[in-house]
Coordinates of C-alpha atoms in Angstrom, one line a residue:
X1 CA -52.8 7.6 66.6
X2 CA -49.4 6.6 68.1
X3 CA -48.3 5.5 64.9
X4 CA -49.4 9.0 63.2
X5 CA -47.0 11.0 65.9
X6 CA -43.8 8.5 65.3
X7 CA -44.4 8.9 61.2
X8 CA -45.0 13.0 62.0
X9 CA -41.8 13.2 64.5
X10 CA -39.5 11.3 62.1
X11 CA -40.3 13.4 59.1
X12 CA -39.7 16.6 61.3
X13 CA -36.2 15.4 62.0
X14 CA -35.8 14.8 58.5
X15 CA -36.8 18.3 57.4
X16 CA -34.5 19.8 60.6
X17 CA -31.7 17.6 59.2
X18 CA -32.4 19.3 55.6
X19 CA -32.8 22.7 57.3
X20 CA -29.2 22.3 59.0
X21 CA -27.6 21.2 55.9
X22 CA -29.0 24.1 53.8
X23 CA -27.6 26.3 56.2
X24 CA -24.3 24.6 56.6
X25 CA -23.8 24.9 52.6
X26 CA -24.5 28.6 52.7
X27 CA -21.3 30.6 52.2
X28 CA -20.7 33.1 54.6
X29 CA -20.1 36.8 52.9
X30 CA -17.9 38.6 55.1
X31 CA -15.0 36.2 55.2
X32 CA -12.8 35.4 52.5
X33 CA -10.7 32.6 52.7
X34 CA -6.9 32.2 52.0
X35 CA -7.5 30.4 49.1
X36 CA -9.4 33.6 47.4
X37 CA -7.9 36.4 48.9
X38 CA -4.7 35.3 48.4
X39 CA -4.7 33.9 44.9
X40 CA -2.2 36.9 43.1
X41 CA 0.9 37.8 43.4
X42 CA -0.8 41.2 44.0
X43 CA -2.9 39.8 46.9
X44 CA 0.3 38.2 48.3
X45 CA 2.0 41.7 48.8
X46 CA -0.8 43.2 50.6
X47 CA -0.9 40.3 53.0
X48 CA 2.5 41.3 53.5
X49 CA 1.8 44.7 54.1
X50 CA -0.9 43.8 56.8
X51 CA 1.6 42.0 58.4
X52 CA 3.9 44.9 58.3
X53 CA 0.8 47.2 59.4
X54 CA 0.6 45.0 62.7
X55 CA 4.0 45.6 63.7
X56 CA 4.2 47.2 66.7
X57 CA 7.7 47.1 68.6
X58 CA 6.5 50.5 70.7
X59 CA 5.1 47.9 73.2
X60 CA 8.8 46.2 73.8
X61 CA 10.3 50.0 73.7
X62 CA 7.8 51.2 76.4
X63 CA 8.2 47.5 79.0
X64 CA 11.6 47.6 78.7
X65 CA 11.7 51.6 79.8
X66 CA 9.0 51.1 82.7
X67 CA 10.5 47.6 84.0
X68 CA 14.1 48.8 84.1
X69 CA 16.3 51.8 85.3
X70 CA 15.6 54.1 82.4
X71 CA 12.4 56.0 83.7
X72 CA 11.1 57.4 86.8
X73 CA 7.4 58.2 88.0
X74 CA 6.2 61.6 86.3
X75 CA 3.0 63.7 86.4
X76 CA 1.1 60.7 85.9
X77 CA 1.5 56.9 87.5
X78 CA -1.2 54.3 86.9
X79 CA 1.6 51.4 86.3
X80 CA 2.4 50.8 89.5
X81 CA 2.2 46.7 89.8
X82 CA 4.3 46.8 86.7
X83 CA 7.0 49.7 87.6
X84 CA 7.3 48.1 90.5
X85 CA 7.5 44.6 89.8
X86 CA 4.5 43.2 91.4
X87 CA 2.5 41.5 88.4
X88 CA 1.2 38.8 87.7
X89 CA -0.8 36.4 85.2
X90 CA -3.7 37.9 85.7
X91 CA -2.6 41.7 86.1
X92 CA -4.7 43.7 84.2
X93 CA -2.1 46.4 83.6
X94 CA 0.0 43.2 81.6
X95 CA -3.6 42.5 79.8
X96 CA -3.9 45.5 78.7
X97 CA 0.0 47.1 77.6
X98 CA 2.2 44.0 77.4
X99 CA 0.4 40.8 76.5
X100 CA 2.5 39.8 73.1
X101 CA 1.1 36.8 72.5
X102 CA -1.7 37.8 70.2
X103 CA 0.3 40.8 68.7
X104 CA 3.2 38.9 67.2
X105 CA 0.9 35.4 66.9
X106 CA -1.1 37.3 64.2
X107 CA 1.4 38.3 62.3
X108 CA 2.9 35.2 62.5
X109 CA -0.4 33.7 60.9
X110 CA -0.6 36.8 58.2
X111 CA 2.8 35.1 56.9
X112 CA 2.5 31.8 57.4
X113 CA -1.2 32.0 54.8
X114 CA 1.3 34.2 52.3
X115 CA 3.6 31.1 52.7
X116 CA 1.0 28.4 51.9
X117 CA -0.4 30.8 49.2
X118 CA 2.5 32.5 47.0
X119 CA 3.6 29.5 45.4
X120 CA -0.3 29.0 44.0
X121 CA 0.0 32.3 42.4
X122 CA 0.2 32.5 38.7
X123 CA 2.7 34.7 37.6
X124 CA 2.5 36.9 34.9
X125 CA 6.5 37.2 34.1
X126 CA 9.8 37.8 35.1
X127 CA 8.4 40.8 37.3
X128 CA 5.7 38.6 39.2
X129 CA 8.8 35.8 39.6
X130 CA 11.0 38.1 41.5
X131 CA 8.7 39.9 43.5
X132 CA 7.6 36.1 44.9
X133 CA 10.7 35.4 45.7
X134 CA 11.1 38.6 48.2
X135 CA 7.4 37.9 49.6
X136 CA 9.0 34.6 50.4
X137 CA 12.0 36.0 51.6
X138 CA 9.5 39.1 53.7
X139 CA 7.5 36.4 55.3
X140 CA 10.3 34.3 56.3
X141 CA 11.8 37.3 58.7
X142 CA 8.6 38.5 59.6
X143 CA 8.3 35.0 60.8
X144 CA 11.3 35.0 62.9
X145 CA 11.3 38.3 63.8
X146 CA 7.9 37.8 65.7
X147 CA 9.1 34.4 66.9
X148 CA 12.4 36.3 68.4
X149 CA 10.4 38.9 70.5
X150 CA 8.0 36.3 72.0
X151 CA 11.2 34.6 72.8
X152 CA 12.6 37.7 74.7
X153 CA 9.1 38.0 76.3
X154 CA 8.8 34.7 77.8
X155 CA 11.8 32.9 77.7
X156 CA 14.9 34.9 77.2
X157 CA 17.5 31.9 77.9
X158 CA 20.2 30.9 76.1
X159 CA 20.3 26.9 77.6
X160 CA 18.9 24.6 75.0
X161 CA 17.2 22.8 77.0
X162 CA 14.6 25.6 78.5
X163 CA 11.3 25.7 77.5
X164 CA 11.0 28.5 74.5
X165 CA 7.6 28.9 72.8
X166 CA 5.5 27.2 69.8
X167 CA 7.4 27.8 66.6
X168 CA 4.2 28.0 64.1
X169 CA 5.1 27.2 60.7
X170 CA 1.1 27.0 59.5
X171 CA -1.9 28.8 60.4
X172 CA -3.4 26.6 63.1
X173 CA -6.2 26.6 65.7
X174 CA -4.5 23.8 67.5
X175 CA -3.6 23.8 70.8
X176 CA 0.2 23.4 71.2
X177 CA 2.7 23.1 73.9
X178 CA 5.8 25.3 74.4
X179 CA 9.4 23.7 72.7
X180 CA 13.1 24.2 73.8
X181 CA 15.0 26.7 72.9
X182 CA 17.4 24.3 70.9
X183 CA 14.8 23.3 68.0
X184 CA 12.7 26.9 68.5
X185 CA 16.2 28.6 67.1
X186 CA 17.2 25.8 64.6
X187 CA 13.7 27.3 63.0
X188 CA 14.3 30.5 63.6
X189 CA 17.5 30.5 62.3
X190 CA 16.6 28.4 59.1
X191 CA 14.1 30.6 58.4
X192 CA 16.7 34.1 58.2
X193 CA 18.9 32.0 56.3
X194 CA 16.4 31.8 53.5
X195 CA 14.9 34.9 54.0
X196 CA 18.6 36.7 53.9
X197 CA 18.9 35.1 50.6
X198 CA 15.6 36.4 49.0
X199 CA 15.7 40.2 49.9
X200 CA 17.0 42.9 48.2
X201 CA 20.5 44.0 49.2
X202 CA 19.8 47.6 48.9
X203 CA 18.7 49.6 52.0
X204 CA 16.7 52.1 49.9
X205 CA 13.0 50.9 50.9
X206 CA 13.6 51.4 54.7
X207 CA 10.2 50.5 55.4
X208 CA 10.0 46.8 54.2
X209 CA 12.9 44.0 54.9
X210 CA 16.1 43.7 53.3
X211 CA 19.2 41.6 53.5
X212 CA 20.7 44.2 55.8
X213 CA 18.0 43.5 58.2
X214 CA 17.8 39.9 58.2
X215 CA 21.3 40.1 58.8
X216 CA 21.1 42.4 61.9
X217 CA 18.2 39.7 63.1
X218 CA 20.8 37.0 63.0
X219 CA 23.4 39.4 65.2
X220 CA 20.9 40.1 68.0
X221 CA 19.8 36.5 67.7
X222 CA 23.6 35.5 68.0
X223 CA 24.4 37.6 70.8
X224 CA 21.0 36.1 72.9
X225 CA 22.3 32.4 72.6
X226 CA 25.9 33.5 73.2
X227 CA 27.0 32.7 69.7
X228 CA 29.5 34.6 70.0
X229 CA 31.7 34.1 66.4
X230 CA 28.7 34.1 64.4
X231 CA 28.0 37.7 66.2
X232 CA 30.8 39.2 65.4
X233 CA 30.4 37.5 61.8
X234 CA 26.8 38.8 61.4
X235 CA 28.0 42.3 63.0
X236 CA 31.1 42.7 60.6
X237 CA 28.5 42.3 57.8
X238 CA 25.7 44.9 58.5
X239 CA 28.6 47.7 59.3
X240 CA 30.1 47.1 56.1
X241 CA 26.7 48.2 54.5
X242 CA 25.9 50.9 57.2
X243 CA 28.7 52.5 59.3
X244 CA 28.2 54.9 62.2
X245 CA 26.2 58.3 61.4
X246 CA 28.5 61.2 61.8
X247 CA 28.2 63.3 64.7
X248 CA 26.1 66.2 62.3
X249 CA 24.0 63.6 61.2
X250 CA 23.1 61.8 64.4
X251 CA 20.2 64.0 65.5
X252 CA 18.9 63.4 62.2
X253 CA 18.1 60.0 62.8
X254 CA 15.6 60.9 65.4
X255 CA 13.6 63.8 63.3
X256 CA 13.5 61.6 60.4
X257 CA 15.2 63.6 58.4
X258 CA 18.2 61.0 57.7
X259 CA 17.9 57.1 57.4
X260 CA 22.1 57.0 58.1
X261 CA 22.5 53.2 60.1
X262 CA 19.1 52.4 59.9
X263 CA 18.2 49.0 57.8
X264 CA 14.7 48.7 59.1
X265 CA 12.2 50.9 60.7
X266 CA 8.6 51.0 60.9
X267 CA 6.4 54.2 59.5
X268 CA 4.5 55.7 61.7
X269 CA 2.6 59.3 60.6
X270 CA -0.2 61.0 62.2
X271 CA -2.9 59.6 59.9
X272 CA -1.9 56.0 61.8
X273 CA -2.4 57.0 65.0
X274 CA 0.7 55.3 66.1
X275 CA 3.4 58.3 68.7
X276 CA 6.0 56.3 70.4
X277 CA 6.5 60.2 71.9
X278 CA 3.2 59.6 74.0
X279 CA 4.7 56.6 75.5
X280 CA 5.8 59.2 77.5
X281 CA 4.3 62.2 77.7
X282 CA 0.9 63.2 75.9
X283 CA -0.1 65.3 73.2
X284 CA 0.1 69.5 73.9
X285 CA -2.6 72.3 73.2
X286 CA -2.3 75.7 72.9
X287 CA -5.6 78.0 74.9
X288 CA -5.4 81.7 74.3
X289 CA -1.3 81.3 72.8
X290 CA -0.3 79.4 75.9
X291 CA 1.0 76.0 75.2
X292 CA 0.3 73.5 77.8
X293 CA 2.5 70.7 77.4
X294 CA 0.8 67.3 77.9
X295 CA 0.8 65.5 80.7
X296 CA 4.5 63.7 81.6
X297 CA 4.2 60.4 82.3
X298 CA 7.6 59.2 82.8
X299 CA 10.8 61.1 83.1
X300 CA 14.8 60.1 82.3
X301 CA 15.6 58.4 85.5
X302 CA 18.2 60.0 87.2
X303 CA 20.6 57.9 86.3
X304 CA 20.3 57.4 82.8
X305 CA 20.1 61.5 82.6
X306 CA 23.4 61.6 84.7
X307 CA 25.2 58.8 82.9
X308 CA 26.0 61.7 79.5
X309 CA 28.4 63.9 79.1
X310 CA 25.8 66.5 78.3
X311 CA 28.2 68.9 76.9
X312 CA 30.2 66.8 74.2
X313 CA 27.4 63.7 73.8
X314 CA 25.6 64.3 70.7
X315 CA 22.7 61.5 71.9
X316 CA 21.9 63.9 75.5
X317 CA 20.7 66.8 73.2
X318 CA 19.1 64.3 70.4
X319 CA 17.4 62.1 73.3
X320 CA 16.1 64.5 76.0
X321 CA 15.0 68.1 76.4
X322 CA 15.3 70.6 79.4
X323 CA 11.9 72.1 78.7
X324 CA 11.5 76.0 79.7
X325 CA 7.9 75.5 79.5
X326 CA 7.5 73.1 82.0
X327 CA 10.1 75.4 84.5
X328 CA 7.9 78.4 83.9
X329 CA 4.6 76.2 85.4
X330 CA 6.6 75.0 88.1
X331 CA 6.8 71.3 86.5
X332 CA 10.0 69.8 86.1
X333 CA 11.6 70.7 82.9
X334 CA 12.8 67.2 82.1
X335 CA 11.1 65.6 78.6
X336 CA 12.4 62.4 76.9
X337 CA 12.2 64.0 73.6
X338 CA 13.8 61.2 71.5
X339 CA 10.4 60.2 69.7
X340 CA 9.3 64.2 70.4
X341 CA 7.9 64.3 66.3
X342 CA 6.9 67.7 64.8
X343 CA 6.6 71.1 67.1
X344 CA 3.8 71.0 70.5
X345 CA 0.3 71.1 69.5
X346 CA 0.6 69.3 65.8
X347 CA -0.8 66.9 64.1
X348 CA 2.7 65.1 64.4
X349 CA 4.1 65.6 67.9
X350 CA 4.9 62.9 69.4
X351 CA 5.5 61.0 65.8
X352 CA 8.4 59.3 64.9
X353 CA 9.2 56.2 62.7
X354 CA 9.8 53.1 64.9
X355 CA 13.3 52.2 64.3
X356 CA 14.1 48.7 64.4
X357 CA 17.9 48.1 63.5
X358 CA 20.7 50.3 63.0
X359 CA 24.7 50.5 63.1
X360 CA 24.8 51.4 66.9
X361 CA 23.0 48.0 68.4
X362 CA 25.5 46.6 65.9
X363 CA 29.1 48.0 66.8
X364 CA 27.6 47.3 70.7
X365 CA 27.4 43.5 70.2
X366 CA 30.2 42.8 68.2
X367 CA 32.0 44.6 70.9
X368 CA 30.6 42.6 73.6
X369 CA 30.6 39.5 71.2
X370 CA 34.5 40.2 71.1
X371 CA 35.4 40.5 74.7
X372 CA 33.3 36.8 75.6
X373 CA 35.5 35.8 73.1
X374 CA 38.9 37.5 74.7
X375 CA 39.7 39.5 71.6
X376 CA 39.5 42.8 74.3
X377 CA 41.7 45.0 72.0
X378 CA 38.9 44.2 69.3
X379 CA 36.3 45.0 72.0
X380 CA 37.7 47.9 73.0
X381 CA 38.4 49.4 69.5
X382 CA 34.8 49.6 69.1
X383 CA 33.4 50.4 72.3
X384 CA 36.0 53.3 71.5
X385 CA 35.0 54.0 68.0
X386 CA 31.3 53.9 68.8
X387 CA 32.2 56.8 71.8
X388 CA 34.4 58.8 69.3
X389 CA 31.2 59.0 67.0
X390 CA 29.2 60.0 69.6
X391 CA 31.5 62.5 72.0
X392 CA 33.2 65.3 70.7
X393 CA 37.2 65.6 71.7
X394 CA 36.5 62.0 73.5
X395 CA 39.8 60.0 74.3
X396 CA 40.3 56.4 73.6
X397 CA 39.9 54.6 77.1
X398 CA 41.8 51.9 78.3
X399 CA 40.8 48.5 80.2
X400 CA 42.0 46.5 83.0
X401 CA 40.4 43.6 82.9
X402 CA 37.7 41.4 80.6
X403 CA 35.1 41.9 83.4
X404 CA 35.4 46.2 83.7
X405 CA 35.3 45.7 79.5
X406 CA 31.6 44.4 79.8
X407 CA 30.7 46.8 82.1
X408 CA 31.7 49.3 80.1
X409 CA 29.7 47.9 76.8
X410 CA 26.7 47.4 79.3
X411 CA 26.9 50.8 80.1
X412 CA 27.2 52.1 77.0
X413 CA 24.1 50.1 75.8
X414 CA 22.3 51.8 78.8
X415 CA 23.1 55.1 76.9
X416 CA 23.2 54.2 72.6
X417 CA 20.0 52.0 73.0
X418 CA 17.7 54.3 75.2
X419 CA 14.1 53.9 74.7
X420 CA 14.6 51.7 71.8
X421 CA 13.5 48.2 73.5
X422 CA 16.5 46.4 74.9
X423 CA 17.3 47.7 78.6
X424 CA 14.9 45.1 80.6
X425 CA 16.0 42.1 78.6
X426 CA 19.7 43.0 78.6
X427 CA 19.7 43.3 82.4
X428 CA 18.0 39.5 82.2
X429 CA 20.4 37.9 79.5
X430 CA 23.3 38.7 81.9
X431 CA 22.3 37.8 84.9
X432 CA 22.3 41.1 85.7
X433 CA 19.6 43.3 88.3
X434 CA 18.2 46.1 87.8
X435 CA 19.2 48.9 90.0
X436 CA 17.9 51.8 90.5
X437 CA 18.7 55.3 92.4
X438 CA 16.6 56.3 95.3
X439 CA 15.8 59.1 93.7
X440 CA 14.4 57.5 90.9
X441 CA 12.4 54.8 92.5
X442 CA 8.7 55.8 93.9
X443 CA 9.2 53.3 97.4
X444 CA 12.4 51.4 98.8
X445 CA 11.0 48.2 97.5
X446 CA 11.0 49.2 93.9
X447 CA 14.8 50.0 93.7
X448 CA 16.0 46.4 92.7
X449 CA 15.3 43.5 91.2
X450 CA 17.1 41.1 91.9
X451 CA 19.4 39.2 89.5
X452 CA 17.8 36.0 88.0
X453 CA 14.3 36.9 89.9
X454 CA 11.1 35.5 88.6
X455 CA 9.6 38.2 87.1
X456 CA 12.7 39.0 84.5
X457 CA 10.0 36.8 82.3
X458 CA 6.8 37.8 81.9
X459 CA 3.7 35.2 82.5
X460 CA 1.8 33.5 80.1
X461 CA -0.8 35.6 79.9
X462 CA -4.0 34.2 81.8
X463 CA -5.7 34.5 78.7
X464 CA -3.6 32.3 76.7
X465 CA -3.4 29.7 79.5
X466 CA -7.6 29.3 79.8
X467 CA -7.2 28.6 75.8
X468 CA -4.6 26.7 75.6
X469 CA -4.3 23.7 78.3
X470 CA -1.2 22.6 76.8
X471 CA 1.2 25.6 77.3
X472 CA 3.2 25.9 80.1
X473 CA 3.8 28.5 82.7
X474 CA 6.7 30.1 83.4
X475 CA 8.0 29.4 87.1
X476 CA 7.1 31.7 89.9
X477 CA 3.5 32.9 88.5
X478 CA 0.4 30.8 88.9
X479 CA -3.6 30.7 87.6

């Protein structure tokens, strides 16, 4: 009897053992592997695309507003740990609005699979030859692109020797720790270098990477680590193929009606779902003809509002809105209208295209580029042509010193680049704090940040750390 239970136990471990291996050899239908859904040229570009489609730099435009000196509380304030500087790795408002790592990680994987894939795909001719070769060349800045912007997120140093992030060259599952930022740029910077020489030098398709934009990757990436020759270098090359929008044709930029400076910009339309406007205020409605303007949730801080010349400074009128609306329902009439989209009420307020690189940024960090470098008559020549541009009847201005120079291209920043995603990690890459008025602060503990504090880099997100043993935390924040 014994012996019959041992004989019937081993043959039901047998047929489990079958059983599991059956079901181990079945295919799983609603996954398709790399090796399948990328095997075409054609398949390639769509990959592409969904990387494109995942692109989402309304997040950086949005942290850099709230965390800096560009907004102020509105109608509306459920941000306060962040506004205020009190986050950390486990805040949920961080969790939920500004946790990049599994944005720009997935996108990095999307490419990295096109990478391993395009050079498997047959090609039908000289057609299918070429359009590899800017896949290659799309990939390659999508790569860095995503790899610079978890750079300003977390590290955000020029010394070679901090810690920077994982440079992912392959899809991966593998935990990895966090790399310097001397070998995390010698990537980065390897992989514009190729990718500059695979895109298309016109500017026509402003929706997918060209050389223009690798080329205004490699200035911003240049100014960052203080590269300051290869900045102006970079700089003198994207304004030869896109000088400064005329005064008429500034407000343009912002409606969508003109493409003038622009070499990259993301599409964003009503069907996606995607209003950078309702970063800051939400949608409208009209009851019984009355419009009622969404709610406001974050103004123009006092001092970015005062900094214009609002009679002569063709960015106040483009960039903000003194709404009569709002005066009439006793609300105050100041609206960030920069990303304001079609009229209140429709289908596209509050849509704009994302806009990702353009001559402004450019002339702004070849100016600064040229005063670290002491060429301050080449600084100010186009901190000077950059205001004539942008103020009508404005006179050249004069500088006493290297130091008032910077100040003045700082400042100007403050005003060209508002609401586009740079304020927050300017302030950090020069040492510099943010400051705000009283006025525009919602307690006296909120009005400054000190220089070089803690929280100039965000934490690795909680999340990220509980996954990943390996990665390090940046200093001041702990799990």
């Amino acid at each position: 009897m014994k012996k019959s239970i041992i004989i019937l136990g081993s043959l039901l471990m047998l047929l489990a053992v079958s059983s599991c291996k059956k079901v181990i050899d079945v295919k799983e239908t609603d996954f398709i592997g790399g090796d399948i859904a990328l095997k075409t040229v054609a398949n390639n570009q769509q990959g592409i695309i969904g990387a494109y489609a995942a692109m989402n730099v309304e997040m950086g435009i949005l942290i850099n507003s709230v965390f800096s000196d560009e907004v102020k509380v509105a109608e509306f304030y459920n941000a306060a740990t962040n506004h205020e500087w009190q986050y950390a790795s486990t805040d949920i408002g961080l969790r939920d609005n500004y946790t990049a790592f599994p944005l720009y990680y997935r996108i990095i994987d999307r490419v990295n699979r096109v990478l391993i894939a395009l050079p498997l795909a047959p090609s039908t001719g000289a057609a299918d030859d070429a359009l590899k070769l800017r896949l290659k060349g799309e990939a390659l800045f999508l790569r860095a692109f995503a790899h610079f912007e978890l750079y300003r997120y977390y590290s955000n140093s020029a010394l070679g020797t901090d810690l920077a992030l994982a440079y992912m060259e392959t899809p991966s599952l593998e935990t990895k720790e966090r790399i310097t930022v001397a070998p995390y740029f010698q990537k980065l910077k390897a992989d514009l270098t190729e990718a500059k020489a695979l895109l298309p030098t016109a500017t026509t398709d402003i929706y997918r990477a060209t050389r223009a934009a690798a080329v205004g990757l490699q200035a911003r990436v240049a100014l960052y680590l203080k590269e300051y020759a290869d900045a102006v270098t970079f700089t003198n090359d994207y304004i030869s193929t896109l000088p400064l929008a005329s005064a008429a044709a500034f407000p343009s930029i912002w409606s969508d009606a003109s493409n003038a400076e622009i070499a990259f910009k993301l599409s964003r339309t009503p069907s996606l779902g995607t209003k950078i406007g309702s970063l800051y205020r939400g949608t409208s409605a009209i009851s019984a003809g009355v419009t009622n303007i969404g709610t406001v949730t974050w103004r123009p801080s006092d001092k970015l509002w005062d900094s214009y010349d609002q009679v002569n400074d063709v960015r106040f009128n483009a960039y903000f809105k003194v709404e009569a609306l709002l005066t009439a329902t006793s609300r105050s009439p100041r609206l960030i209208f920069k990303y304001a989209g079609t009229a209140y009420a429709t289908p596209g307020e509050n849509v704009a295209d994302a806009k990702v690189f353009r001559t402004g940024e450019m002339f702004l960090i070849r100016a600064e580029a040229k005063a670290e470098n002491n060429d301050l008559a080449g600084a100010a020549a186009d901190l000077n042509a950059l205001r004539t541009a942008r103020i009508t009847g404005y006179v050249n201005e004069t500088f006493a010193s290297k130091d008032v120079l910077i100040a003045a291209i700082m400042n100007e920043r403050f005003k060209e680049l508002a609401f586009e995603g740079h304020r927050f990690w300017d302030l950090k890459r020069r040492n510099l704090p943010v400051n705000r008025l009283a006025a525009d602060a919602p307690n006296a503990a909120a009005m400054t940040l000190s220089a070089g504090n803690f929280r100039f880099l965000l934490p690795i997100p909680n999340s990220e750390i509980q996954a990943n043993p390996k990665i390090q935390q940046n200093p001041g924040y702990t799990n």
